[in-house]
Amino acid sequence: MSQKIIIVGAGLTGSLLSIFLARRGFNVEIYERRADMRTANISAGKSINLALSVRGIHALKQVGLDAAILKHAIPMLGRMIHLENGETSLQPYGKNENEYINSVSRKDLNVVLMNEAEKFPNVTFHFNMRCTGMNLQTGEATFFNELTQTNHSVIGDTVIGSDGSASAIRMEFLKSGFFNFSQQYENYGYKELTIPASENKGFRIEKNALHIWPRGSYMMIALPNEDGDFTCTLFMPFKDGNKNLAQLKTIGNVTEFFNEVFADAVPNMPTLLDDFFANPTGNLLTVKCFPWHINDKAILLGDAAHAVVPFFGQGMNCCFEDCYNFDLLVEKHGNNWLTIFEEFGKLRKENTDAIADLAVENFVEMRDLVANPTFMLKKKADVLLEEKFPEYFISKYAMVTFHRLPYAVAKQRGQIQDKILMELCSKITTIEELNLENAISKIKDEFRRNGIEEKIQLND
Amino acid sequence: MSQKIIIVGAGLTGSLLSIFLARRGFNVEIYERRADMRTANISAGKSINLALSVRGIHALKQVGLDAAILKHAIPMLGRMIHLENGETSLQPYGKNENEYINSVSRKDLNVVLMNEAEKFPNVTFHFNMRCTGMNLQTGEATFFNELTQTNHSVIGDTVIGSDGSASAIRMEFLKSGFFNFSQQYENYGYKELTIPASENKGFRIEKNALHIWPRGSYMMIALPNEDGDFTCTLFMPFKDGNKNLAQLKTIGNVTEFFNEVFADAVPNMPTLLDDFFANPTGNLLTVKCFPWHINDKAILLGDAAHAVVPFFGQGMNCCFEDCYNFDLLVEKHGNNWLTIFEEFGKLRKENTDAIADLAVENFVEMRDLVANPTFMLKKKADVLLEEKFPEYFISKYAMVTFHRLPYAVAKQRGQIQDKILMELCSKITTIEELNLENAISKIKDEFRRNGIEEKIQLND
């Protein structure tokens, strides 16, 4: 087990994976493009906070870090919907108060993972090392040290590319020939904004919720942070539609727009204009590719293999589930990398495809449907059906978020459930009118027609 | 008009485009990775022969080269189907003997185009120059001269990447950020094989046909060449299914396989074993991407923008149609590259997507359906309907191959037609049983339901 594993990227996926592999006795060298976020004053990149749920927690538990992470997390019990008229309503995420998601700081989480990894004598981090490529035959990876401006190279028994959605390792796969690949950008951008804490670190709006201002073709959301502030994100078309980012050029444009459509939020956003013009506009990207490995020399993992849009809150959870599944295969096959890589692809590909698709679909739900009366009835139907028929019915959101059954199964069952329930709910005005027996019987029929088992097989 | 245009790639697309642009007075510099095929003894790459049809001919006509090319082409009037029991039958491509496709040599065609281009004083070819990248801000393209082993760079007012499905220019687009891209390989490979001429350059099998040995999950085809030989191509799964390329490892395997499934071809393939083991196994790739341009500095054209699988015989024809359309926009907008590039993308993207999808679908038709009784009836129905209702009905194959209406329209109309006719033909045993009035009425209904005009708008 004196094999050397090179991990490219010390983000959430690379850092957690290094712990799993260190526990198995491998020598792990992690190369990270950025400076050490524990000492340098840099952001953790991408979104500031994330929604940690069951899949992510389960993986963290395997390495004994779940409690440490959850101690600093803020439970979000549901979606707090802010309508244009200023009304708000809470749509619970789960069937009871034990089902919630956790707002965590990307940076805090990454730091906990890096600190834990460094406790192992067989893990070494190398910062400021930008990957410039790798030799897929020999396992030699090359790096440019941004501080010393020098080139480095290192040979591993295998190389793991956990270097994110713009992966440098994946670029080598692309050059190598037979490699199915797609990257698809949404016609939407996003801006991170802030609702700062009030005095004494107080929360200006409901602390234990994920806030949504749904506006049809665009939306704003806000997630709470431990210090009392909220990270808001405005998602909006770049240039399509009635309202778009291209229109928001001047202080006047932005002020007018926010006053018009997010009136109840504006009083809580004193730094709005500074944030809006200082922060970059982010992209929303889905990456799918396959195979994820080249022989036994390199494998892509996490966002490098399957970047998703953020609308199901599953990006990190999916990546952590990758790490957990990868570790199970290492337990089974030791250092037989080819077998591990092949089985990992077979196990994960259909599931990461499924969550990628679900995440794109959920954007419509968040920005539009949550304010729709039929959808609100459907949410209530979800709860009632799960209470009454727990062996046969779990809502799509819950299957993805509060259980660990494969994403592909959650997608297949969830889409059938949602279609039938939206149809039934479109014909009623109160949830009491819904015949639950009839609904579950229609759903079971459709499961059968699609070759799906009626009973849910949970693996919790 | 003293602007300098850099074309990367002197294949069929780049060479034809250089003629169009030279005629408009631009200074054109073409850089080609390979040696000059007119003097070096190299293959033209990829498939040896191609099926030239109306779109390609129309583009060649604009530059006065149609007659010169067609003089050396061999008309293929239909598909000659070779069943496993040795029976053969000809399925005509068109409704009459004026509708056929033309087998042309890729190399001969490329040479004619290069010779024509070089007649212009404002066109210069540079061979053995492998593109190593470009600067998308400045329009500087860099090359490595494979002969002198030296680096070169050149700045153009704009750069056209017609450097094929593995485009180096496109790699720069990929690195630049917001760029939707997918490359999808089929799980099939191909092998080029030969049916040599008999004595005195005689054709051993029917000269004026495209021969197909359909075998369900795989197939062989053969196209005639001017010298009397046929280029055969075996398309077969790499490793899936009952029969696959991975099984064909030894002389014994190959001999047994060909004797079993292509028995009537084997006596005409004296060099089969040499060809099989000497020739590389090719890949089948679909590339889609967008946008095709970065500002006014670079655009992708031809296979670099939209590589397709070869099963509709439209790869080259589509690329030539690109050149024709591009030239129309240059006529309209001069050297306003940004406008030209934007309009080109708007005009072509949905059509190149359509032919990419049609080409994948046609693989099933060629390897499987052509031997299916319902499909054979449907082919007859196509002819009868087009005779009887020429304003409303043209077969999908003919819309793509013998007309120039947009590929997207051909796909939309063709899929509706085929679905209805396959259904109707599955219920009959002879074509006389088909009620043509009923068929066209069903088709028109479905056109209306899909918002398609009943009458065909031809642009021939």
mmCIF file of N, CA, C and O in Angstrom, chain B residues 195-225:
data_model
loop_
_atom_site.group_PDB
_atom_site.id
_atom_site.type_symbol
_atom_site.label_atom_id
_atom_site.label_comp_id
_atom_site.label_asym_id
_atom_site.label_seq_id
_atom_site.Cartn_x
_atom_site.Cartn_y
_atom_site.Cartn_z
ATOM 1 N N ILE B 195 -12.733 -4.060 -52.454
ATOM 2 C CA ILE B 195 -13.038 -4.999 -53.536
ATOM 3 C C ILE B 195 -12.281 -4.470 -54.743
ATOM 4 O O ILE B 195 -12.678 -3.457 -55.335
ATOM 5 N N PRO B 196 -11.144 -5.065 -55.076
ATOM 6 C CA PRO B 196 -10.319 -4.514 -56.160
ATOM 7 C C PRO B 196 -11.001 -4.682 -57.521
ATOM 8 O O PRO B 196 -11.944 -5.470 -57.664
ATOM 9 N N ALA B 197 -10.523 -3.911 -58.489
ATOM 10 C CA ALA B 197 -11.032 -4.047 -59.859
ATOM 11 C C ALA B 197 -10.666 -5.428 -60.384
ATOM 12 O O ALA B 197 -9.669 -6.023 -59.984
ATOM 13 N N SER B 198 -11.502 -5.894 -61.282
ATOM 14 C CA SER B 198 -11.109 -7.118 -61.989
ATOM 15 C C SER B 198 -10.147 -6.710 -63.100
ATOM 16 O O SER B 198 -9.768 -5.541 -63.212
ATOM 17 N N GLU B 199 -9.781 -7.630 -63.919
ATOM 18 C CA GLU B 199 -8.861 -7.287 -65.020
ATOM 19 C C GLU B 199 -9.457 -6.179 -65.887
ATOM 20 O O GLU B 199 -10.663 -6.057 -66.013
ATOM 21 N N ASN B 200 -8.635 -5.358 -66.456
ATOM 22 C CA ASN B 200 -9.071 -4.249 -67.313
ATOM 23 C C ASN B 200 -9.990 -3.261 -66.599
ATOM 24 O O ASN B 200 -10.950 -2.749 -67.179
ATOM 25 N N LYS B 201 -9.697 -3.020 -65.353
ATOM 26 C CA LYS B 201 -10.473 -2.061 -64.569
ATOM 27 C C LYS B 201 -11.972 -2.341 -64.584
ATOM 28 O O LYS B 201 -12.805 -1.421 -64.574
ATOM 29 N N GLY B 202 -12.322 -3.610 -64.631
ATOM 30 C CA GLY B 202 -13.738 -3.963 -64.583
ATOM 31 C C GLY B 202 -14.254 -3.921 -63.159
ATOM 32 O O GLY B 202 -13.497 -4.060 -62.205
ATOM 33 N N PHE B 203 -15.559 -3.694 -63.013
ATOM 34 C CA PHE B 203 -16.188 -3.670 -61.685
ATOM 35 C C PHE B 203 -16.675 -5.072 -61.363
ATOM 36 O O PHE B 203 -17.428 -5.665 -62.136
ATOM 37 N N ARG B 204 -16.275 -5.604 -60.238
ATOM 38 C CA ARG B 204 -16.641 -6.973 -59.889
ATOM 39 C C ARG B 204 -18.099 -7.093 -59.469
ATOM 40 O O ARG B 204 -18.688 -8.173 -59.509
ATOM 41 N N ILE B 205 -18.679 -6.009 -58.954
ATOM 42 C CA ILE B 205 -20.108 -6.021 -58.612
ATOM 43 C C ILE B 205 -20.734 -4.787 -59.265
ATOM 44 O O ILE B 205 -20.026 -3.959 -59.839
ATOM 45 N N GLU B 206 -22.043 -4.683 -59.218
ATOM 46 C CA GLU B 206 -22.759 -3.597 -59.891
ATOM 47 C C GLU B 206 -22.069 -2.250 -59.628
ATOM 48 O O GLU B 206 -21.885 -1.836 -58.492
ATOM 49 N N LYS B 207 -21.742 -1.580 -60.751
ATOM 50 C CA LYS B 207 -20.999 -0.329 -60.648
ATOM 51 C C LYS B 207 -21.849 0.805 -60.067
ATOM 52 O O LYS B 207 -21.406 1.558 -59.206
ATOM 53 N N ASN B 208 -23.070 0.950 -60.557
ATOM 54 C CA ASN B 208 -23.856 2.155 -60.252
ATOM 55 C C ASN B 208 -24.788 1.984 -59.047
ATOM 56 O O ASN B 208 -25.994 2.239 -59.129
ATOM 57 N N ALA B 209 -24.194 1.556 -57.959
ATOM 58 C CA ALA B 209 -24.986 1.397 -56.739
ATOM 59 C C ALA B 209 -24.099 1.579 -55.522
ATOM 60 O O ALA B 209 -22.879 1.435 -55.600
ATOM 61 N N LEU B 210 -24.730 1.913 -54.436
ATOM 62 C CA LEU B 210 -24.060 1.846 -53.141
ATOM 63 C C LEU B 210 -24.486 0.516 -52.533
ATOM 64 O O LEU B 210 -25.674 0.278 -52.305
ATOM 65 N N HIS B 211 -23.514 -0.357 -52.342
ATOM 66 C CA HIS B 211 -23.821 -1.709 -51.872
ATOM 67 C C HIS B 211 -23.899 -1.738 -50.350
ATOM 68 O O HIS B 211 -23.075 -1.135 -49.674
ATOM 69 N N ILE B 212 -24.928 -2.427 -49.865
ATOM 70 C CA ILE B 212 -25.076 -2.584 -48.412
ATOM 71 C C ILE B 212 -25.301 -4.051 -48.072
ATOM 72 O O ILE B 212 -26.144 -4.700 -48.700
ATOM 73 N N TRP B 213 -24.539 -4.519 -47.100
ATOM 74 C CA TRP B 213 -24.781 -5.833 -46.509
ATOM 75 C C TRP B 213 -25.336 -5.575 -45.107
ATOM 76 O O TRP B 213 -24.586 -5.457 -44.146
ATOM 77 N N PRO B 214 -26.673 -5.433 -45.003
ATOM 78 C CA PRO B 214 -27.254 -5.091 -43.695
ATOM 79 C C PRO B 214 -27.327 -6.344 -42.821
ATOM 80 O O PRO B 214 -27.752 -7.401 -43.294
ATOM 81 N N ARG B 215 -26.889 -6.223 -41.574
ATOM 82 C CA ARG B 215 -26.879 -7.409 -40.707
ATOM 83 C C ARG B 215 -27.414 -7.086 -39.310
ATOM 84 O O ARG B 215 -26.961 -7.648 -38.316
ATOM 85 N N GLY B 216 -28.358 -6.156 -39.235
ATOM 86 C CA GLY B 216 -28.977 -5.869 -37.938
ATOM 87 C C GLY B 216 -28.147 -4.917 -37.110
ATOM 88 O O GLY B 216 -28.304 -3.703 -37.214
ATOM 89 N N SER B 217 -27.251 -5.448 -36.316
ATOM 90 C CA SER B 217 -26.476 -4.567 -35.435
ATOM 91 C C SER B 217 -25.165 -4.116 -36.071
ATOM 92 O O SER B 217 -24.422 -3.353 -35.482
ATOM 93 N N TYR B 218 -24.878 -4.606 -37.271
ATOM 94 C CA TYR B 218 -23.660 -4.148 -37.960
ATOM 95 C C TYR B 218 -23.895 -4.225 -39.459
ATOM 96 O O TYR B 218 -24.948 -4.699 -39.913
ATOM 97 N N MET B 219 -22.943 -3.750 -40.243
ATOM 98 C CA MET B 219 -23.143 -3.785 -41.696
ATOM 99 C C MET B 219 -21.819 -3.541 -42.414
ATOM 100 O O MET B 219 -20.853 -3.047 -41.839
ATOM 101 N N MET B 220 -21.819 -3.896 -43.699
ATOM 102 C CA MET B 220 -20.719 -3.484 -44.567
ATOM 103 C C MET B 220 -21.341 -2.711 -45.731
ATOM 104 O O MET B 220 -22.468 -2.994 -46.141
ATOM 105 N N ILE B 221 -20.612 -1.714 -46.218
ATOM 106 C CA ILE B 221 -21.066 -0.999 -47.412
ATOM 107 C C ILE B 221 -19.911 -0.960 -48.422
ATOM 108 O O ILE B 221 -18.756 -1.222 -48.063
ATOM 109 N N ALA B 222 -20.227 -0.662 -49.680
ATOM 110 C CA ALA B 222 -19.172 -0.522 -50.692
ATOM 111 C C ALA B 222 -19.556 0.575 -51.677
ATOM 112 O O ALA B 222 -20.692 0.616 -52.166
ATOM 113 N N LEU B 223 -18.611 1.487 -51.954
ATOM 114 C CA LEU B 223 -18.823 2.559 -52.934
ATOM 115 C C LEU B 223 -17.826 2.386 -54.074
ATOM 116 O O LEU B 223 -16.646 2.099 -53.841
ATOM 117 N N PRO B 224 -18.304 2.587 -55.308
ATOM 118 C CA PRO B 224 -17.438 2.376 -56.472
ATOM 119 C C PRO B 224 -16.444 3.520 -56.659
ATOM 120 O O PRO B 224 -16.737 4.676 -56.366
ATOM 121 N N ASN B 225 -15.270 3.179 -57.162
ATOM 122 C CA ASN B 225 -14.260 4.174 -57.521
ATOM 123 C C ASN B 225 -14.004 4.117 -59.028
ATOM 124 O O ASN B 225 -14.233 3.096 -59.668
#
